[in-house]
Structures are given as C-alpha cells and as structure tokens.
CSV table of C-alpha atoms in Angstrom, one decimal:
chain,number,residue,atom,x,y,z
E,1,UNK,CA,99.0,92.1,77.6
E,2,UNK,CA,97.2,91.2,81.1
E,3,UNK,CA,94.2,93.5,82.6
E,4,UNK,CA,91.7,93.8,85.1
E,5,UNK,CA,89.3,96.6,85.0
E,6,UNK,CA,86.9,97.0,87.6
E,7,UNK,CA,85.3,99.7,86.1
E,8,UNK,CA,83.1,100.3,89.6
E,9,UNK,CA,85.1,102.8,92.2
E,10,UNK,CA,83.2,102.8,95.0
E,11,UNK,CA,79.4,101.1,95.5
E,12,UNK,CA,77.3,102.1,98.9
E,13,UNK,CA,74.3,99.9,99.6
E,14,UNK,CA,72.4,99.7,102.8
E,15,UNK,CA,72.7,96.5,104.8
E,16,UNK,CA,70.2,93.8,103.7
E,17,UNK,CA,71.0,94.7,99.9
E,18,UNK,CA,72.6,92.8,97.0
E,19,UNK,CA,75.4,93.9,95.6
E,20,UNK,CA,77.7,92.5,92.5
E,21,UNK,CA,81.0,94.0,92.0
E,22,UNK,CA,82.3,93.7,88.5
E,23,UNK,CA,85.6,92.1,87.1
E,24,UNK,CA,87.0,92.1,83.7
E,25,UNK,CA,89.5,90.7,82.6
E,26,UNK,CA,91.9,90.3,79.6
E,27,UNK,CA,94.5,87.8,78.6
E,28,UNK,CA,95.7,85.5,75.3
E,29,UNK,CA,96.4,83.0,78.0
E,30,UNK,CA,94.0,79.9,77.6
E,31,UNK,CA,95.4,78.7,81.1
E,32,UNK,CA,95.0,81.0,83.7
E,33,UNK,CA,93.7,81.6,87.4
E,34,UNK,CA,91.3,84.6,88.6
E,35,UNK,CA,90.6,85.6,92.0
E,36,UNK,CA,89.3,87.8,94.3
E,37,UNK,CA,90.9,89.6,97.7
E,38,UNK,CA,88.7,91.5,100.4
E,39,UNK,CA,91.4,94.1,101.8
E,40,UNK,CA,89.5,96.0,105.3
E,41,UNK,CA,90.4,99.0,106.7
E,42,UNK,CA,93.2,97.3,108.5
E,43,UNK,CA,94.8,96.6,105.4
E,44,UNK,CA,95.6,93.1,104.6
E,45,UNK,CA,94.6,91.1,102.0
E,46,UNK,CA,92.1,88.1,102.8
E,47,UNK,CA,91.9,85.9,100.0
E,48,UNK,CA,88.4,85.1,98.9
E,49,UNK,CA,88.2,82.5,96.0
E,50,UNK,CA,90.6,80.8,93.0
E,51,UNK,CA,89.0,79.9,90.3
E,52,UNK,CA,91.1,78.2,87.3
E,53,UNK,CA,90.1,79.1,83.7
E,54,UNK,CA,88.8,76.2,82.9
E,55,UNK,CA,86.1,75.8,85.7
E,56,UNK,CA,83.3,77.7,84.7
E,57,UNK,CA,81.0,76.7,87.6
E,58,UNK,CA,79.7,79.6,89.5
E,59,UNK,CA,80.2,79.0,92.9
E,60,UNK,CA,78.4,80.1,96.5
E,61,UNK,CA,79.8,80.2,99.5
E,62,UNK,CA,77.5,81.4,102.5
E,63,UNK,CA,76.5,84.9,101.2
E,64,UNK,CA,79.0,85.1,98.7
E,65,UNK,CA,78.7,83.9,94.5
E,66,UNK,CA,80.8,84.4,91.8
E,67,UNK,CA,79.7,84.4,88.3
E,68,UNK,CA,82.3,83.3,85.9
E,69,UNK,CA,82.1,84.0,82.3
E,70,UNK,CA,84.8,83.2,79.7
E,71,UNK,CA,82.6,84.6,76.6
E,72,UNK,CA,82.9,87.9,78.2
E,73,UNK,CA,85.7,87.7,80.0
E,74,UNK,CA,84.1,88.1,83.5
E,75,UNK,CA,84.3,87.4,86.5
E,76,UNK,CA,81.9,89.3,88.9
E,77,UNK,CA,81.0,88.9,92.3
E,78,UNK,CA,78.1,88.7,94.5
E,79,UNK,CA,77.0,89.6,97.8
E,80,UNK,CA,74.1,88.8,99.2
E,81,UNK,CA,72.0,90.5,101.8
E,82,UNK,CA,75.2,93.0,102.5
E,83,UNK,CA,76.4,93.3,105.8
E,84,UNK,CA,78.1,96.5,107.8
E,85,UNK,CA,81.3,94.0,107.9
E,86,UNK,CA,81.6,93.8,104.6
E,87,UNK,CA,82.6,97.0,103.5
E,88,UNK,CA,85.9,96.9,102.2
E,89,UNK,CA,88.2,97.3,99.2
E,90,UNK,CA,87.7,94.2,96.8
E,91,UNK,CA,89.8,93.6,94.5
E,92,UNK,CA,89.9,91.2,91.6
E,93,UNK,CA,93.5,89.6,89.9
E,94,UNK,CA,94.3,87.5,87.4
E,95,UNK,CA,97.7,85.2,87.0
E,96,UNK,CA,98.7,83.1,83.8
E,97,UNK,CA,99.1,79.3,84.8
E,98,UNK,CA,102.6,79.4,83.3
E,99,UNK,CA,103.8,82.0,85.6
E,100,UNK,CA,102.1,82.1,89.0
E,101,UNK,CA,104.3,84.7,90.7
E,102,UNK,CA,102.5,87.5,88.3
E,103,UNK,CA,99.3,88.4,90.6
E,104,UNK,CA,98.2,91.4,88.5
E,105,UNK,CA,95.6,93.2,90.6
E,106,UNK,CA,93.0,95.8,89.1
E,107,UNK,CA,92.2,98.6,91.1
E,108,UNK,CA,90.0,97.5,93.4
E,109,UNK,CA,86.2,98.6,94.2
E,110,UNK,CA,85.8,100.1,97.8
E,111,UNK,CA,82.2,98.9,98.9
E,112,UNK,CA,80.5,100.7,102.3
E,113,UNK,CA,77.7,99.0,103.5
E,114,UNK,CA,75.6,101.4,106.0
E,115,UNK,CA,73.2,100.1,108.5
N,1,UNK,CA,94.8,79.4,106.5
N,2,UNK,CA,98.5,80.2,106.6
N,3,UNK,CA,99.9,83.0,108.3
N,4,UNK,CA,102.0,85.7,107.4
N,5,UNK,CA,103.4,88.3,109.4
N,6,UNK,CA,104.8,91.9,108.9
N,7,UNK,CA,107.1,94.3,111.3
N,8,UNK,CA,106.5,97.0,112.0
N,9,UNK,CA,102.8,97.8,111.1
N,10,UNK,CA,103.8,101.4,110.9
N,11,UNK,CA,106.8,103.6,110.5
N,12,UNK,CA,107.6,107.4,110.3
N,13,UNK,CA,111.1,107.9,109.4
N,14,UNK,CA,112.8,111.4,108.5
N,15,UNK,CA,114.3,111.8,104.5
N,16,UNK,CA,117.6,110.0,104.4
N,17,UNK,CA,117.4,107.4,106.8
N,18,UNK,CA,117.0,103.7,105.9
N,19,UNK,CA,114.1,101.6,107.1
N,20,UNK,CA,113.8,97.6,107.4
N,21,UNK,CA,110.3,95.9,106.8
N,22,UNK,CA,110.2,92.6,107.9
N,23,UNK,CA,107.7,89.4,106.6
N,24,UNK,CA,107.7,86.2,108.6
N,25,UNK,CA,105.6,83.5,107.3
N,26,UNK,CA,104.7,81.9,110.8
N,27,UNK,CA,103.5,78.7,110.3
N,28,UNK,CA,104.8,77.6,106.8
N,29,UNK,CA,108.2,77.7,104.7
N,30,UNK,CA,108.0,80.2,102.3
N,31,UNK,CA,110.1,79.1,98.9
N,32,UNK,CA,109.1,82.7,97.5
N,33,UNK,CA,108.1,86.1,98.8
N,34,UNK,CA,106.7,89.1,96.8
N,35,UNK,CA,106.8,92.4,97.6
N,36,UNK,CA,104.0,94.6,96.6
N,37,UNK,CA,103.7,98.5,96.7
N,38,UNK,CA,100.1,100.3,97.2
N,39,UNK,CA,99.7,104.1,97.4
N,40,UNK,CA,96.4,105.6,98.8
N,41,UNK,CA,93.3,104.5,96.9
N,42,UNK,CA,95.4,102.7,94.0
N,43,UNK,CA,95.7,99.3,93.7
N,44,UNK,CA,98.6,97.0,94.5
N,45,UNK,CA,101.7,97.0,92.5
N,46,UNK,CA,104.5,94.5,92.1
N,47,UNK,CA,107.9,95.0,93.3
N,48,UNK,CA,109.7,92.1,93.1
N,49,UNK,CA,109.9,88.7,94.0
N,50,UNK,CA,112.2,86.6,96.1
N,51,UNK,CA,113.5,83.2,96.6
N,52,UNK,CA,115.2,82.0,99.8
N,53,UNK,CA,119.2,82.2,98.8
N,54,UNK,CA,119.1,83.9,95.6
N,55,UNK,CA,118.7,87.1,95.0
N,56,UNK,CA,115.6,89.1,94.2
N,57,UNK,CA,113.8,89.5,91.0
N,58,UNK,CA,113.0,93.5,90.3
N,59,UNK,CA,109.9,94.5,87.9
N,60,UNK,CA,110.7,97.2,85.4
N,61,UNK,CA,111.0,100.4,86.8
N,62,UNK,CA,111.7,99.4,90.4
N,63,UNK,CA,115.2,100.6,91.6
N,64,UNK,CA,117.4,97.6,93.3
N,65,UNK,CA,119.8,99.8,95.3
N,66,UNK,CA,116.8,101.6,96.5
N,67,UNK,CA,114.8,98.8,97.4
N,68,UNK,CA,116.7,96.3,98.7
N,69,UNK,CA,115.6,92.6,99.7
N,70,UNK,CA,117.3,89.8,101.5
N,71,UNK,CA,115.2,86.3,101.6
N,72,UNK,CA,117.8,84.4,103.8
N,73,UNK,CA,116.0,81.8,105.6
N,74,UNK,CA,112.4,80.2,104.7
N,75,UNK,CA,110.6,82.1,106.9
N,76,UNK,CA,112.0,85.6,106.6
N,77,UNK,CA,111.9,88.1,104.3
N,78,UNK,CA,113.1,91.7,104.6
N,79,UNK,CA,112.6,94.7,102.2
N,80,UNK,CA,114.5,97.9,103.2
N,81,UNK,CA,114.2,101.1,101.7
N,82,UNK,CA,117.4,103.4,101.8
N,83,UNK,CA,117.9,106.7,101.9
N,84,UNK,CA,113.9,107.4,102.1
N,85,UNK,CA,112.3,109.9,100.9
N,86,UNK,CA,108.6,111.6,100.9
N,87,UNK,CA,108.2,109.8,97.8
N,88,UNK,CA,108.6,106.4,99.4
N,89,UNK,CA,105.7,106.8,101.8
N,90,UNK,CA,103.0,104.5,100.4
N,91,UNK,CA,101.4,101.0,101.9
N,92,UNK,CA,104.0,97.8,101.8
N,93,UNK,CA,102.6,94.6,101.3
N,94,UNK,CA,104.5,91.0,101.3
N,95,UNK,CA,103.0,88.1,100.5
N,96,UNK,CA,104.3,84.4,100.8
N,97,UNK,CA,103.8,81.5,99.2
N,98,UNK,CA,104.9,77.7,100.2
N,99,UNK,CA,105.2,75.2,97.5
N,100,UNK,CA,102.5,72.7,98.3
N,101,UNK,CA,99.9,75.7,98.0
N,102,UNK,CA,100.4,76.1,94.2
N,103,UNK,CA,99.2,79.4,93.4
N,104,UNK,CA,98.1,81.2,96.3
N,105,UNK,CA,100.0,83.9,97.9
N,106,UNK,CA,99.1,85.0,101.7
N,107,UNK,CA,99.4,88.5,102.6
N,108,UNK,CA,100.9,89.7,105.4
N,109,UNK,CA,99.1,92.5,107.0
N,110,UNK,CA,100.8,95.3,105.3
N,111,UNK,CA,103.3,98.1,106.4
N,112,UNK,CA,103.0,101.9,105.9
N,113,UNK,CA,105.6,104.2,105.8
N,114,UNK,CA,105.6,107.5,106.3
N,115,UNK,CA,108.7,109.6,105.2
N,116,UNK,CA,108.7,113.1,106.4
C-alpha cells in the first residue's frame, strides 16, 4: 500500500524563522515520484517541486530546500527565513512511476506565518 | 506554467437539484483530467480520472450516476453532481495534465459547493 503521513497539523512561526515541514512516505515501488503542493487560502494547488526516486540530491530554490531521504523514507521541506505569504496548507504526494494518474496526497500541514 | 481553469468558483444549490463544474485547460490539450474531492481541513481525495472520448474511470467507493463526468473535447472537462445533497458540499478540484508534461498535473483553482 501507498502513504504519506505528515504527522505535523498545523506549525506557526514568526516571520524571519525556519521552518521544515515533514513528509513520510511509504511504498514497495522502487520507481516512484514525490512532490510537494502549496494550496493558499484561495484554494488552488501550486505545485512546488518533483523529485523522482532516484535523485537523491537535495535541492534549493530561493528560500525553499527539500531534503530527500530514501533510508528513511522522507522527504521534508524547508523554508527559510518564513514569510507572511507563505502561510498556507502544504501538502506532500507521492505517485508510482508505473501509474502516474495516482497522485496520493497526505493530509497536508497548514503553516501561518505571523509578522 | 500551464493553466487550468474552473467554473464557477462557488455554488449554493438547494437538495435535489443538479449542478455542472466545469475545467478548461486554457492554454494546453489536456489527454486526461482528474477529479479530486477535498472536505474542510482534509486532504484531497481522488474521484476519478478522465480521458477525452472515453469514459471516466471511478475509484472505489465513488458513485458514477452520482457523479457524472463528460471529457468531450481536449480542453474541457465537466463533473456534475445530480440530485445534490448536504452531503455533497465539500471543495472540487480538477486537475489536467497534457502528455508532453509527463507527470505533472495542474490544478485548477478549485470549486465549492454548498448544498443546502
């Protein structure tokens, strides 16, 4: 069976802080593509980064990392010096290479940022 | 990035009546559009999926002749839920993918219905 936990509900910082928002994940796929989706209070989705399963590079873009780690089945995310913009729900979701139309979501961790 | 469409943004609708949810992907064909379900605070859940000029594929547990979807051109997807009722009001999401983007679904912005 495919999972995502993201065990953290909700996270509040204060703007200028780091926060990492957790993502596990569990498959018996050895192909397979994890992501992460930013949904604001407007409610769409904005897609935030793909990584295939066999890329293990962490990766930055601007104020954003992700840490990808397939010995613990993790895929966590980073931002860095948090902005009031950036609260939102974040979700993380997982999809088997074989079968691409299977976005499997977890349930999402709702991050305010106060100023 | 691509863009994908949804109409109307909101609806309130009495029980019994049938609404339409439309999902235009604006500047792309779309081979295949999703349908996803998300009720306050919960994550987003699956529907179906559907390919222009076939018919829909339904997961488990998701009624066909409730939730009925018609994918007739490349561009156009509609999702409409008959005979609504309080129980249906939750968050509607499509999504749409075109086959040179391997993998990566864009959402549209999302519609929520309200059935009183």
């Amino acid at each position: 069976a495919q999972k995502v936990t993201q065990a953290q509900t909700e996270i509040s910082v204060v703007e200028k802080e780091d926060v990492t928002l957790d993502c596990v994940y569990e498959t018996r796929d050895t192909t397979y593509y994890l992501f992460w989706y930013k949904q604001p209070p407007s409610g769409e989705l904005v897609f935030l980064i793909r990584r295939n399963s066999f890329d293990e590079q962490n990766e930055i873009s601007g104020r954003y990392s992700w840490n990808f780690q397939k010995s613990t089945s993790s895929f966590n995310f980073t931002i860095t010096a948090s902005q009031v913009v950036d609260s939102a729900v974040y979700f993380c979701a997982l999809t088997p290479s074989y079968n691409t139309d299977k976005l499997i979501f977890g349930t999402g961790t709702r991050l305010q940022v106060f100023p | 990035g691509a863009v994908v469409s949804q109409h109307p943004s909101w609806v309130i609708c009495k029980s019994g009546t049938s609404v339409k949810i439309e999902c235009r992907s604006l500047d792309f064909q779309a081979t295949t559009m999703f349908w996803y379900r998300q009720f306050p605070k919960q994550s987003l859940m699956l529907m179906a999926t559907s390919n222009e000029g076939s018919k829909a594929t339904y997961e488990q547990g998701v009624e066909k002749d409730k939730f009925l979807i018609n994918h007739a051109s490349l561009t156009l997807s509609t999702l409409t839920v008959t005979s609504a009722h309080p129980e249906d009001s939750s968050f509607y999401i499509c999504s749409a993918r075109e086959d040179s983007s391997y993998n990566e679904q864009f959402f549209g912005p999302g519609t929520r219905l309200t059935v009183l």
